[in-house]
JSON list of C-alpha atoms in Angstrom, two decimals:
[
{"chain": "I", "resi": 25, "resn": "ASP", "atom": "CA", "xyz": [10.27, -4.37, 13.74]},
{"chain": "I", "resi": 26, "resn": "GLN", "atom": "CA", "xyz": [7.64, -5.59, 11.46]},
{"chain": "I", "resi": 27, "resn": "GLN", "atom": "CA", "xyz": [4.28, -4.80, 12.89]},
{"chain": "I", "resi": 28, "resn": "VAL", "atom": "CA", "xyz": [2.27, -6.46, 9.98]},
{"chain": "I", "resi": 29, "resn": "LYS", "atom": "CA", "xyz": [3.64, -9.81, 8.96]},
{"chain": "I", "resi": 30, "resn": "GLN", "atom": "CA", "xyz": [2.52, -12.37, 6.41]},
{"chain": "I", "resi": 31, "resn": "ASN", "atom": "CA", "xyz": [4.62, -15.12, 7.02]},
{"chain": "I", "resi": 32, "resn": "SER", "atom": "CA", "xyz": [3.68, -17.18, 3.86]},
{"chain": "I", "resi": 33, "resn": "PRO", "atom": "CA", "xyz": [5.29, -15.62, 0.75]},
{"chain": "I", "resi": 34, "resn": "SER", "atom": "CA", "xyz": [3.36, -17.86, -1.51]},
{"chain": "I", "resi": 35, "resn": "LEU", "atom": "CA", "xyz": [0.24, -19.98, -1.79]},
{"chain": "I", "resi": 36, "resn": "SER", "atom": "CA", "xyz": [-0.97, -22.41, -4.44]},
{"chain": "I", "resi": 37, "resn": "VAL", "atom": "CA", "xyz": [-4.91, -23.27, -4.62]},
{"chain": "I", "resi": 38, "resn": "GLN", "atom": "CA", "xyz": [-6.82, -25.16, -7.22]},
{"chain": "I", "resi": 39, "resn": "GLU", "atom": "CA", "xyz": [-9.37, -23.26, -8.97]},
{"chain": "I", "resi": 40, "resn": "GLY", "atom": "CA", "xyz": [-13.12, -23.44, -7.12]},
{"chain": "I", "resi": 41, "resn": "ARG", "atom": "CA", "xyz": [-11.22, -24.17, -3.89]},
{"chain": "I", "resi": 42, "resn": "ILE", "atom": "CA", "xyz": [-11.00, -21.93, -0.92]},
{"chain": "I", "resi": 43, "resn": "SER", "atom": "CA", "xyz": [-7.70, -19.43, -0.42]},
{"chain": "I", "resi": 44, "resn": "ILE", "atom": "CA", "xyz": [-6.96, -18.81, 3.12]},
{"chain": "I", "resi": 45, "resn": "LEU", "atom": "CA", "xyz": [-4.49, -15.95, 3.37]},
{"chain": "I", "resi": 46, "resn": "ASN", "atom": "CA", "xyz": [-2.89, -15.17, 6.86]},
{"chain": "I", "resi": 47, "resn": "CYS", "atom": "CA", "xyz": [-1.62, -11.84, 8.53]},
{"chain": "I", "resi": 48, "resn": "ASP", "atom": "CA", "xyz": [-0.43, -11.52, 12.03]},
{"chain": "I", "resi": 49, "resn": "TYR", "atom": "CA", "xyz": [-0.03, -7.93, 13.70]},
{"chain": "I", "resi": 50, "resn": "THR", "atom": "CA", "xyz": [1.84, -6.58, 16.80]},
{"chain": "I", "resi": 51, "resn": "ASN", "atom": "CA", "xyz": [0.61, -3.10, 17.27]},
{"chain": "I", "resi": 52, "resn": "SER", "atom": "CA", "xyz": [-2.84, -3.44, 19.59]},
{"chain": "I", "resi": 53, "resn": "MET", "atom": "CA", "xyz": [-3.44, 0.19, 18.57]},
{"chain": "I", "resi": 54, "resn": "PHE", "atom": "CA", "xyz": [-4.17, -0.70, 15.08]},
{"chain": "I", "resi": 55, "resn": "ASP", "atom": "CA", "xyz": [-7.99, -0.03, 14.52]},
{"chain": "I", "resi": 56, "resn": "TYR", "atom": "CA", "xyz": [-8.59, -0.77, 10.98]},
{"chain": "I", "resi": 57, "resn": "PHE", "atom": "CA", "xyz": [-7.21, -3.49, 8.50]},
{"chain": "I", "resi": 58, "resn": "LEU", "atom": "CA", "xyz": [-7.41, -3.79, 4.83]},
{"chain": "I", "resi": 59, "resn": "TRP", "atom": "CA", "xyz": [-6.37, -6.20, 2.21]},
{"chain": "I", "resi": 60, "resn": "TYR", "atom": "CA", "xyz": [-4.90, -5.05, -1.09]},
{"chain": "I", "resi": 61, "resn": "LYS", "atom": "CA", "xyz": [-4.41, -6.89, -4.36]},
{"chain": "I", "resi": 62, "resn": "LYS", "atom": "CA", "xyz": [-1.48, -6.20, -6.71]},
{"chain": "I", "resi": 63, "resn": "TYR", "atom": "CA", "xyz": [-1.14, -7.46, -10.25]},
{"chain": "I", "resi": 64, "resn": "PRO", "atom": "CA", "xyz": [2.24, -7.10, -12.23]},
{"chain": "I", "resi": 65, "resn": "ALA", "atom": "CA", "xyz": [2.99, -3.78, -13.17]},
{"chain": "I", "resi": 66, "resn": "GLU", "atom": "CA", "xyz": [-0.01, -2.20, -11.51]},
{"chain": "I", "resi": 67, "resn": "GLY", "atom": "CA", "xyz": [-0.53, -0.35, -8.44]},
{"chain": "I", "resi": 68, "resn": "PRO", "atom": "CA", "xyz": [-2.22, -2.12, -5.33]},
{"chain": "I", "resi": 69, "resn": "THR", "atom": "CA", "xyz": [-5.91, -2.19, -5.53]},
{"chain": "I", "resi": 70, "resn": "PHE", "atom": "CA", "xyz": [-8.31, -1.88, -2.52]},
{"chain": "I", "resi": 71, "resn": "LEU", "atom": "CA", "xyz": [-10.23, -5.50, -1.74]},
{"chain": "I", "resi": 72, "resn": "ILE", "atom": "CA", "xyz": [-11.66, -5.43, 1.60]},
{"chain": "I", "resi": 73, "resn": "SER", "atom": "CA", "xyz": [-11.21, -3.93, 4.92]},
{"chain": "I", "resi": 74, "resn": "ILE", "atom": "CA", "xyz": [-12.65, -4.63, 8.66]},
{"chain": "I", "resi": 75, "resn": "SER", "atom": "CA", "xyz": [-12.91, -2.35, 11.49]},
{"chain": "I", "resi": 76, "resn": "SER", "atom": "CA", "xyz": [-11.21, -3.30, 14.84]},
{"chain": "I", "resi": 77, "resn": "ILE", "atom": "CA", "xyz": [-14.61, -3.41, 16.41]},
{"chain": "I", "resi": 78, "resn": "LYS", "atom": "CA", "xyz": [-16.19, -6.32, 14.04]},
{"chain": "I", "resi": 79, "resn": "ASP", "atom": "CA", "xyz": [-14.86, -9.84, 13.77]},
{"chain": "I", "resi": 80, "resn": "LYS", "atom": "CA", "xyz": [-15.98, -10.57, 10.19]},
{"chain": "I", "resi": 81, "resn": "ASN", "atom": "CA", "xyz": [-16.78, -8.69, 6.93]},
{"chain": "I", "resi": 82, "resn": "GLU", "atom": "CA", "xyz": [-18.05, -10.41, 3.80]},
{"chain": "I", "resi": 83, "resn": "ASP", "atom": "CA", "xyz": [-18.00, -8.67, 0.19]},
{"chain": "I", "resi": 84, "resn": "GLY", "atom": "CA", "xyz": [-19.16, -11.35, -2.24]},
{"chain": "I", "resi": 85, "resn": "ARG", "atom": "CA", "xyz": [-16.51, -14.04, -2.90]},
{"chain": "I", "resi": 86, "resn": "PHE", "atom": "CA", "xyz": [-14.04, -12.19, -0.15]},
{"chain": "I", "resi": 87, "resn": "THR", "atom": "CA", "xyz": [-14.45, -12.56, 3.48]},
{"chain": "I", "resi": 88, "resn": "VAL", "atom": "CA", "xyz": [-12.12, -10.92, 6.18]},
{"chain": "I", "resi": 89, "resn": "PHE", "atom": "CA", "xyz": [-12.01, -12.35, 9.64]},
{"chain": "I", "resi": 90, "resn": "LEU", "atom": "CA", "xyz": [-10.49, -10.58, 12.59]},
{"chain": "I", "resi": 91, "resn": "ASN", "atom": "CA", "xyz": [-9.23, -12.25, 15.78]},
{"chain": "I", "resi": 92, "resn": "LYS", "atom": "CA", "xyz": [-8.14, -9.28, 18.16]},
{"chain": "I", "resi": 93, "resn": "SER", "atom": "CA", "xyz": [-7.03, -11.50, 20.96]},
{"chain": "I", "resi": 94, "resn": "ALA", "atom": "CA", "xyz": [-4.72, -13.38, 18.58]},
{"chain": "I", "resi": 95, "resn": "LYS", "atom": "CA", "xyz": [-3.83, -10.15, 16.72]},
{"chain": "I", "resi": 96, "resn": "HIS", "atom": "CA", "xyz": [-4.63, -12.18, 13.56]},
{"chain": "I", "resi": 97, "resn": "LEU", "atom": "CA", "xyz": [-6.61, -11.74, 10.46]},
{"chain": "I", "resi": 98, "resn": "SER", "atom": "CA", "xyz": [-7.18, -13.93, 7.62]},
{"chain": "I", "resi": 99, "resn": "LEU", "atom": "CA", "xyz": [-8.89, -13.28, 3.91]},
{"chain": "I", "resi": 100, "resn": "HIS", "atom": "CA", "xyz": [-10.74, -16.13, 2.56]},
{"chain": "I", "resi": 101, "resn": "ILE", "atom": "CA", "xyz": [-11.68, -16.45, -1.24]},
{"chain": "I", "resi": 102, "resn": "VAL", "atom": "CA", "xyz": [-14.37, -18.75, -2.33]},
{"chain": "I", "resi": 103, "resn": "PRO", "atom": "CA", "xyz": [-14.40, -20.13, -4.79]},
{"chain": "I", "resi": 104, "resn": "SER", "atom": "CA", "xyz": [-11.00, -19.27, -6.01]},
{"chain": "I", "resi": 105, "resn": "GLN", "atom": "CA", "xyz": [-10.35, -18.30, -9.74]},
{"chain": "I", "resi": 106, "resn": "PRO", "atom": "CA", "xyz": [-7.47, -17.94, -11.97]},
{"chain": "I", "resi": 107, "resn": "GLY", "atom": "CA", "xyz": [-8.09, -14.29, -12.07]},
{"chain": "I", "resi": 108, "resn": "ASP", "atom": "CA", "xyz": [-7.38, -13.98, -8.35]},
{"chain": "I", "resi": 109, "resn": "SER", "atom": "CA", "xyz": [-3.66, -14.85, -8.92]},
{"chain": "I", "resi": 110, "resn": "ALA", "atom": "CA", "xyz": [-2.04, -11.99, -7.62]},
{"chain": "I", "resi": 111, "resn": "VAL", "atom": "CA", "xyz": [0.14, -10.73, -4.68]},
{"chain": "I", "resi": 112, "resn": "TYR", "atom": "CA", "xyz": [-2.28, -10.06, -1.70]},
{"chain": "I", "resi": 113, "resn": "PHE", "atom": "CA", "xyz": [-1.05, -7.28, 1.03]},
{"chain": "I", "resi": 114, "resn": "CYS", "atom": "CA", "xyz": [-2.44, -7.12, 4.39]},
{"chain": "I", "resi": 115, "resn": "ALA", "atom": "CA", "xyz": [-2.28, -3.46, 5.75]},
{"chain": "I", "resi": 116, "resn": "ALA", "atom": "CA", "xyz": [-3.39, -1.72, 9.03]},
{"chain": "I", "resi": 117, "resn": "THR", "atom": "CA", "xyz": [-3.94, 1.88, 10.22]},
{"chain": "I", "resi": 118, "resn": "LEU", "atom": "CA", "xyz": [-3.82, 3.85, 13.40]},
{"chain": "I", "resi": 119, "resn": "SER", "atom": "CA", "xyz": [-6.61, 5.84, 14.86]},
{"chain": "I", "resi": 120, "resn": "GLY", "atom": "CA", "xyz": [-6.32, 9.38, 13.46]},
{"chain": "I", "resi": 121, "resn": "SER", "atom": "CA", "xyz": [-4.06, 8.43, 10.76]},
{"chain": "I", "resi": 122, "resn": "ALA", "atom": "CA", "xyz": [-6.33, 6.71, 8.50]},
{"chain": "I", "resi": 123, "resn": "ARG", "atom": "CA", "xyz": [-4.55, 7.14, 5.28]},
{"chain": "I", "resi": 124, "resn": "GLN", "atom": "CA", "xyz": [-1.09, 6.03, 6.50]},
{"chain": "I", "resi": 125, "resn": "LEU", "atom": "CA", "xyz": [-1.18, 2.14, 6.19]},
{"chain": "I", "resi": 126, "resn": "THR", "atom": "CA", "xyz": [1.41, -0.26, 7.52]},
{"chain": "I", "resi": 127, "resn": "PHE", "atom": "CA", "xyz": [1.90, -3.08, 5.13]},
{"chain": "I", "resi": 128, "resn": "GLY", "atom": "CA", "xyz": [2.60, -6.72, 5.25]},
{"chain": "I", "resi": 129, "resn": "SER", "atom": "CA", "xyz": [5.19, -8.25, 3.11]},
{"chain": "I", "resi": 130, "resn": "GLY", "atom": "CA", "xyz": [2.90, -9.96, 0.90]},
{"chain": "I", "resi": 131, "resn": "THR", "atom": "CA", "xyz": [1.45, -13.63, -0.20]},
{"chain": "I", "resi": 132, "resn": "GLN", "atom": "CA", "xyz": [1.69, -14.32, -3.77]},
{"chain": "I", "resi": 133, "resn": "LEU", "atom": "CA", "xyz": [-1.67, -16.46, -4.63]},
{"chain": "I", "resi": 134, "resn": "THR", "atom": "CA", "xyz": [-1.57, -18.65, -7.66]},
{"chain": "I", "resi": 135, "resn": "VAL", "atom": "CA", "xyz": [-4.87, -19.96, -8.65]},
{"chain": "I", "resi": 136, "resn": "LEU", "atom": "CA", "xyz": [-4.53, -23.12, -10.70]},
{"chain": "I", "resi": 137, "resn": "PRO", "atom": "CA", "xyz": [-6.75, -23.93, -13.24]},
{"chain": "C", "resi": 28, "resn": "GLU", "atom": "CA", "xyz": [-12.54, 10.21, -13.93]},
{"chain": "C", "resi": 29, "resn": "THR", "atom": "CA", "xyz": [-8.82, 10.18, -14.48]},
{"chain": "C", "resi": 30, "resn": "GLY", "atom": "CA", "xyz": [-6.89, 7.79, -11.93]},
{"chain": "C", "resi": 31, "resn": "VAL", "atom": "CA", "xyz": [-3.51, 8.19, -10.17]},
{"chain": "C", "resi": 32, "resn": "THR", "atom": "CA", "xyz": [-1.03, 8.73, -12.72]},
{"chain": "C", "resi": 33, "resn": "GLN", "atom": "CA", "xyz": [2.68, 8.80, -12.04]},
{"chain": "C", "resi": 34, "resn": "SER", "atom": "CA", "xyz": [6.06, 9.57, -14.17]},
{"chain": "C", "resi": 35, "resn": "PRO", "atom": "CA", "xyz": [8.57, 8.59, -15.10]},
{"chain": "C", "resi": 36, "resn": "THR", "atom": "CA", "xyz": [7.66, 4.84, -15.14]},
{"chain": "C", "resi": 37, "resn": "HIS", "atom": "CA", "xyz": [11.31, 3.48, -14.96]},
{"chain": "C", "resi": 38, "resn": "LEU", "atom": "CA", "xyz": [14.58, 5.39, -14.42]},
{"chain": "C", "resi": 39, "resn": "ILE", "atom": "CA", "xyz": [17.92, 4.73, -13.79]},
{"chain": "C", "resi": 40, "resn": "LYS", "atom": "CA", "xyz": [20.60, 6.79, -11.53]},
{"chain": "C", "resi": 41, "resn": "THR", "atom": "CA", "xyz": [23.83, 6.57, -10.06]},
{"chain": "C", "resi": 42, "resn": "ARG", "atom": "CA", "xyz": [24.95, 6.76, -6.40]},
{"chain": "C", "resi": 43, "resn": "GLY", "atom": "CA", "xyz": [25.08, 10.42, -5.34]},
{"chain": "C", "resi": 44, "resn": "GLN", "atom": "CA", "xyz": [22.45, 11.66, -7.91]},
{"chain": "C", "resi": 45, "resn": "GLN", "atom": "CA", "xyz": [19.14, 13.14, -7.21]},
{"chain": "C", "resi": 46, "resn": "VAL", "atom": "CA", "xyz": [15.75, 12.25, -8.74]},
{"chain": "C", "resi": 47, "resn": "THR", "atom": "CA", "xyz": [12.28, 13.62, -8.52]},
{"chain": "C", "resi": 48, "resn": "LEU", "atom": "CA", "xyz": [9.26, 11.51, -8.98]},
{"chain": "C", "resi": 49, "resn": "ARG", "atom": "CA", "xyz": [5.88, 13.17, -10.02]},
{"chain": "C", "resi": 50, "resn": "CYS", "atom": "CA", "xyz": [2.26, 11.96, -9.27]},
{"chain": "C", "resi": 51, "resn": "SER", "atom": "CA", "xyz": [-1.20, 13.48, -10.56]},
{"chain": "C", "resi": 52, "resn": "SER", "atom": "CA", "xyz": [-3.65, 12.68, -7.93]},
{"chain": "C", "resi": 53, "resn": "GLN", "atom": "CA", "xyz": [-7.24, 11.07, -9.05]},
{"chain": "C", "resi": 54, "resn": "SER", "atom": "CA", "xyz": [-9.83, 13.93, -9.85]},
{"chain": "C", "resi": 55, "resn": "GLY", "atom": "CA", "xyz": [-11.42, 15.14, -6.50]},
{"chain": "C", "resi": 56, "resn": "HIS", "atom": "CA", "xyz": [-8.63, 13.91, -4.43]},
{"chain": "C", "resi": 57, "resn": "ASN", "atom": "CA", "xyz": [-6.81, 16.40, -2.30]},
{"chain": "C", "resi": 58, "resn": "THR", "atom": "CA", "xyz": [-4.40, 14.13, -0.45]},
{"chain": "C", "resi": 59, "resn": "VAL", "atom": "CA", "xyz": [-1.39, 12.30, -1.54]},
{"chain": "C", "resi": 60, "resn": "SER", "atom": "CA", "xyz": [0.83, 9.49, 0.03]},
{"chain": "C", "resi": 61, "resn": "TRP", "atom": "CA", "xyz": [4.13, 8.11, -0.97]},
{"chain": "C", "resi": 62, "resn": "TYR", "atom": "CA", "xyz": [5.26, 4.59, -0.57]},
{"chain": "C", "resi": 63, "resn": "GLN", "atom": "CA", "xyz": [8.65, 2.98, -1.29]},
{"chain": "C", "resi": 64, "resn": "GLN", "atom": "CA", "xyz": [8.25, -0.87, -2.12]},
{"chain": "C", "resi": 65, "resn": "ALA", "atom": "CA", "xyz": [11.68, -2.69, -1.93]},
{"chain": "C", "resi": 66, "resn": "LEU", "atom": "CA", "xyz": [11.93, -6.02, -3.87]},
{"chain": "C", "resi": 67, "resn": "GLY", "atom": "CA", "xyz": [9.91, -8.67, -2.10]},
{"chain": "C", "resi": 68, "resn": "GLN", "atom": "CA", "xyz": [8.69, -6.38, 0.46]},
{"chain": "C", "resi": 69, "resn": "GLY", "atom": "CA", "xyz": [5.40, -4.48, 1.24]},
{"chain": "C", "resi": 70, "resn": "PRO", "atom": "CA", "xyz": [4.91, -0.73, 0.53]},
{"chain": "C", "resi": 71, "resn": "GLN", "atom": "CA", "xyz": [6.64, 1.40, 3.30]},
{"chain": "C", "resi": 72, "resn": "PHE", "atom": "CA", "xyz": [5.04, 4.74, 4.20]},
{"chain": "C", "resi": 73, "resn": "ILE", "atom": "CA", "xyz": [7.43, 7.61, 3.26]},
{"chain": "C", "resi": 74, "resn": "PHE", "atom": "CA", "xyz": [5.04, 10.65, 3.80]},
{"chain": "C", "resi": 75, "resn": "GLN", "atom": "CA", "xyz": [1.54, 12.24, 3.04]},
{"chain": "C", "resi": 76, "resn": "TYR", "atom": "CA", "xyz": [0.87, 15.73, 1.79]},
{"chain": "C", "resi": 77, "resn": "TYR", "atom": "CA", "xyz": [-2.52, 17.38, 2.31]},
{"chain": "C", "resi": 78, "resn": "ARG", "atom": "CA", "xyz": [-3.42, 21.02, 1.35]},
{"chain": "C", "resi": 79, "resn": "GLU", "atom": "CA", "xyz": [0.32, 21.45, 0.26]},
{"chain": "C", "resi": 80, "resn": "GLU", "atom": "CA", "xyz": [1.75, 20.53, 3.92]},
{"chain": "C", "resi": 81, "resn": "GLU", "atom": "CA", "xyz": [3.31, 17.72, 5.01]},
{"chain": "C", "resi": 82, "resn": "ASN", "atom": "CA", "xyz": [0.99, 15.76, 7.02]},
{"chain": "C", "resi": 83, "resn": "GLY", "atom": "CA", "xyz": [2.59, 12.64, 8.56]},
{"chain": "C", "resi": 84, "resn": "ARG", "atom": "CA", "xyz": [5.86, 11.07, 7.84]},
{"chain": "C", "resi": 85, "resn": "GLY", "atom": "CA", "xyz": [7.20, 7.57, 7.95]},
{"chain": "C", "resi": 86, "resn": "ASN", "atom": "CA", "xyz": [10.79, 6.46, 9.04]},
{"chain": "C", "resi": 87, "resn": "PHE", "atom": "CA", "xyz": [12.57, 8.06, 6.01]},
{"chain": "C", "resi": 88, "resn": "PRO", "atom": "CA", "xyz": [15.86, 10.31, 6.22]},
{"chain": "C", "resi": 89, "resn": "PRO", "atom": "CA", "xyz": [15.51, 14.14, 5.32]},
{"chain": "C", "resi": 90, "resn": "ARG", "atom": "CA", "xyz": [16.76, 13.44, 2.01]},
{"chain": "C", "resi": 91, "resn": "PHE", "atom": "CA", "xyz": [13.46, 12.15, 1.11]},
{"chain": "C", "resi": 92, "resn": "SER", "atom": "CA", "xyz": [11.28, 15.43, 0.41]},
{"chain": "C", "resi": 93, "resn": "GLY", "atom": "CA", "xyz": [8.07, 16.23, -1.36]},
{"chain": "C", "resi": 94, "resn": "LEU", "atom": "CA", "xyz": [5.80, 18.95, -2.40]},
{"chain": "C", "resi": 95, "resn": "GLN", "atom": "CA", "xyz": [2.23, 19.31, -3.10]},
{"chain": "C", "resi": 96, "resn": "PHE", "atom": "CA", "xyz": [0.84, 21.90, -5.62]},
{"chain": "C", "resi": 97, "resn": "PRO", "atom": "CA", "xyz": [-2.29, 23.83, -5.57]},
{"chain": "C", "resi": 98, "resn": "ASN", "atom": "CA", "xyz": [-4.00, 21.41, -8.14]},
{"chain": "C", "resi": 99, "resn": "TYR", "atom": "CA", "xyz": [-2.90, 18.65, -5.66]},
{"chain": "C", "resi": 100, "resn": "SER", "atom": "CA", "xyz": [-0.36, 16.93, -7.95]},
{"chain": "C", "resi": 101, "resn": "SER", "atom": "CA", "xyz": [3.16, 16.20, -5.95]},
{"chain": "C", "resi": 102, "resn": "GLU", "atom": "CA", "xyz": [6.62, 15.61, -6.33]},
{"chain": "C", "resi": 103, "resn": "LEU", "atom": "CA", "xyz": [8.92, 13.20, -4.32]},
{"chain": "C", "resi": 104, "resn": "ASN", "atom": "CA", "xyz": [12.67, 14.30, -4.41]},
{"chain": "C", "resi": 105, "resn": "VAL", "atom": "CA", "xyz": [15.41, 12.07, -3.36]},
{"chain": "C", "resi": 106, "resn": "ASN", "atom": "CA", "xyz": [18.86, 13.54, -3.07]},
{"chain": "C", "resi": 107, "resn": "ALA", "atom": "CA", "xyz": [22.15, 11.89, -2.49]},
{"chain": "C", "resi": 108, "resn": "LEU", "atom": "CA", "xyz": [20.84, 8.51, -3.74]},
{"chain": "C", "resi": 109, "resn": "GLU", "atom": "CA", "xyz": [22.01, 5.20, -2.43]},
{"chain": "C", "resi": 110, "resn": "LEU", "atom": "CA", "xyz": [22.10, 1.87, -3.65]},
{"chain": "C", "resi": 111, "resn": "ASP", "atom": "CA", "xyz": [19.34, 0.83, -1.16]},
{"chain": "C", "resi": 112, "resn": "ASP", "atom": "CA", "xyz": [17.03, 3.47, -2.42]},
{"chain": "C", "resi": 113, "resn": "SER", "atom": "CA", "xyz": [16.32, 1.01, -5.57]},
{"chain": "C", "resi": 114, "resn": "ALA", "atom": "CA", "xyz": [12.50, 0.26, -5.37]},
{"chain": "C", "resi": 115, "resn": "LEU", "atom": "CA", "xyz": [9.06, 0.94, -6.85]},
{"chain": "C", "resi": 116, "resn": "TYR", "atom": "CA", "xyz": [7.97, 4.24, -5.38]},
{"chain": "C", "resi": 117, "resn": "LEU", "atom": "CA", "xyz": [4.07, 4.26, -5.11]},
{"chain": "C", "resi": 118, "resn": "CYS", "atom": "CA", "xyz": [1.88, 7.34, -4.96]},
{"chain": "C", "resi": 119, "resn": "ALA", "atom": "CA", "xyz": [-1.54, 7.05, -3.61]},
{"chain": "C", "resi": 120, "resn": "SER", "atom": "CA", "xyz": [-4.34, 9.73, -3.47]},
{"chain": "C", "resi": 121, "resn": "SER", "atom": "CA", "xyz": [-7.52, 9.94, -1.42]},
{"chain": "C", "resi": 122, "resn": "TRP", "atom": "CA", "xyz": [-9.77, 12.45, -0.13]},
{"chain": "C", "resi": 123, "resn": "GLY", "atom": "CA", "xyz": [-8.95, 13.95, 3.34]},
{"chain": "C", "resi": 124, "resn": "THR", "atom": "CA", "xyz": [-6.64, 12.33, 5.85]},
{"chain": "C", "resi": 125, "resn": "SER", "atom": "CA", "xyz": [-8.75, 10.35, 8.30]},
{"chain": "C", "resi": 126, "resn": "GLY", "atom": "CA", "xyz": [-12.32, 9.25, 8.86]},
{"chain": "C", "resi": 127, "resn": "GLY", "atom": "CA", "xyz": [-14.47, 6.89, 6.67]},
{"chain": "C", "resi": 128, "resn": "ALA", "atom": "CA", "xyz": [-13.49, 3.72, 5.31]},
{"chain": "C", "resi": 129, "resn": "ALA", "atom": "CA", "xyz": [-9.35, 3.69, 5.41]},
{"chain": "C", "resi": 130, "resn": "GLY", "atom": "CA", "xyz": [-9.27, 1.78, 2.01]},
{"chain": "C", "resi": 131, "resn": "GLU", "atom": "CA", "xyz": [-10.04, 4.68, 0.06]},
{"chain": "C", "resi": 132, "resn": "LEU", "atom": "CA", "xyz": [-6.92, 5.15, -1.29]},
{"chain": "C", "resi": 133, "resn": "PHE", "atom": "CA", "xyz": [-6.17, 4.92, -4.86]},
{"chain": "C", "resi": 134, "resn": "PHE", "atom": "CA", "xyz": [-2.55, 3.76, -6.16]},
{"chain": "C", "resi": 135, "resn": "GLY", "atom": "CA", "xyz": [-0.64, 4.57, -9.37]},
{"chain": "C", "resi": 136, "resn": "GLU", "atom": "CA", "xyz": [1.30, 2.26, -11.15]},
{"chain": "C", "resi": 137, "resn": "GLY", "atom": "CA", "xyz": [4.39, 3.26, -9.60]},
{"chain": "C", "resi": 138, "resn": "SER", "atom": "CA", "xyz": [7.92, 4.55, -10.55]},
{"chain": "C", "resi": 139, "resn": "ARG", "atom": "CA", "xyz": [10.70, 1.89, -10.72]},
{"chain": "C", "resi": 140, "resn": "LEU", "atom": "CA", "xyz": [13.94, 3.70, -9.66]},
{"chain": "C", "resi": 141, "resn": "THR", "atom": "CA", "xyz": [17.33, 1.81, -10.05]},
{"chain": "C", "resi": 142, "resn": "VAL", "atom": "CA", "xyz": [20.30, 3.11, -8.56]},
{"chain": "C", "resi": 143, "resn": "LEU", "atom": "CA", "xyz": [23.64, 1.71, -9.90]}
]
């Protein structure tokens, strides 16, 4: 049973445009959500996170939105750059187990020059 | 500052064999977690070690076992390998096991295991 789902395996966006990556979850006990980025032959790297008590967190070109009632979060990248091309994983943690992440299956983002 | 390093980077085993994967945590980190990433899937939590003790385990059978050493480095051992064990095994280190921004998890590049 997948508790964190990323239903779009891939997304292509033109350079300079907005990229929107989506993630749904089923476990209402998740209290922290994160996005990781992974390049080929590298480990995932932390991108941005949001606590369940917030609905938005922004860091430069990256913004994460959380809709708890819909159990949905999204990552917005504006403007998109070719270097953003990577696999993006959504992840969640349960209260008290902050280092144990439940990941989605990932979305391959391709930013076209 | 030294990042998380894993060895070997690639290895091939046959069904029924045993494998040991190694991880050196980032300097200053005392917690190591292991994840399995099958092709086309996200990483799945195997277990976590904190101060040489197992501190949480995912839905993996007992033939997956681990160790953490006094210098906080870690090993993942898998016995009686099965074809489905073919995956990228990721090690991640952090300081502590809870609290603070949960994003402070630093991953190594992984060990790619192929079971034939």
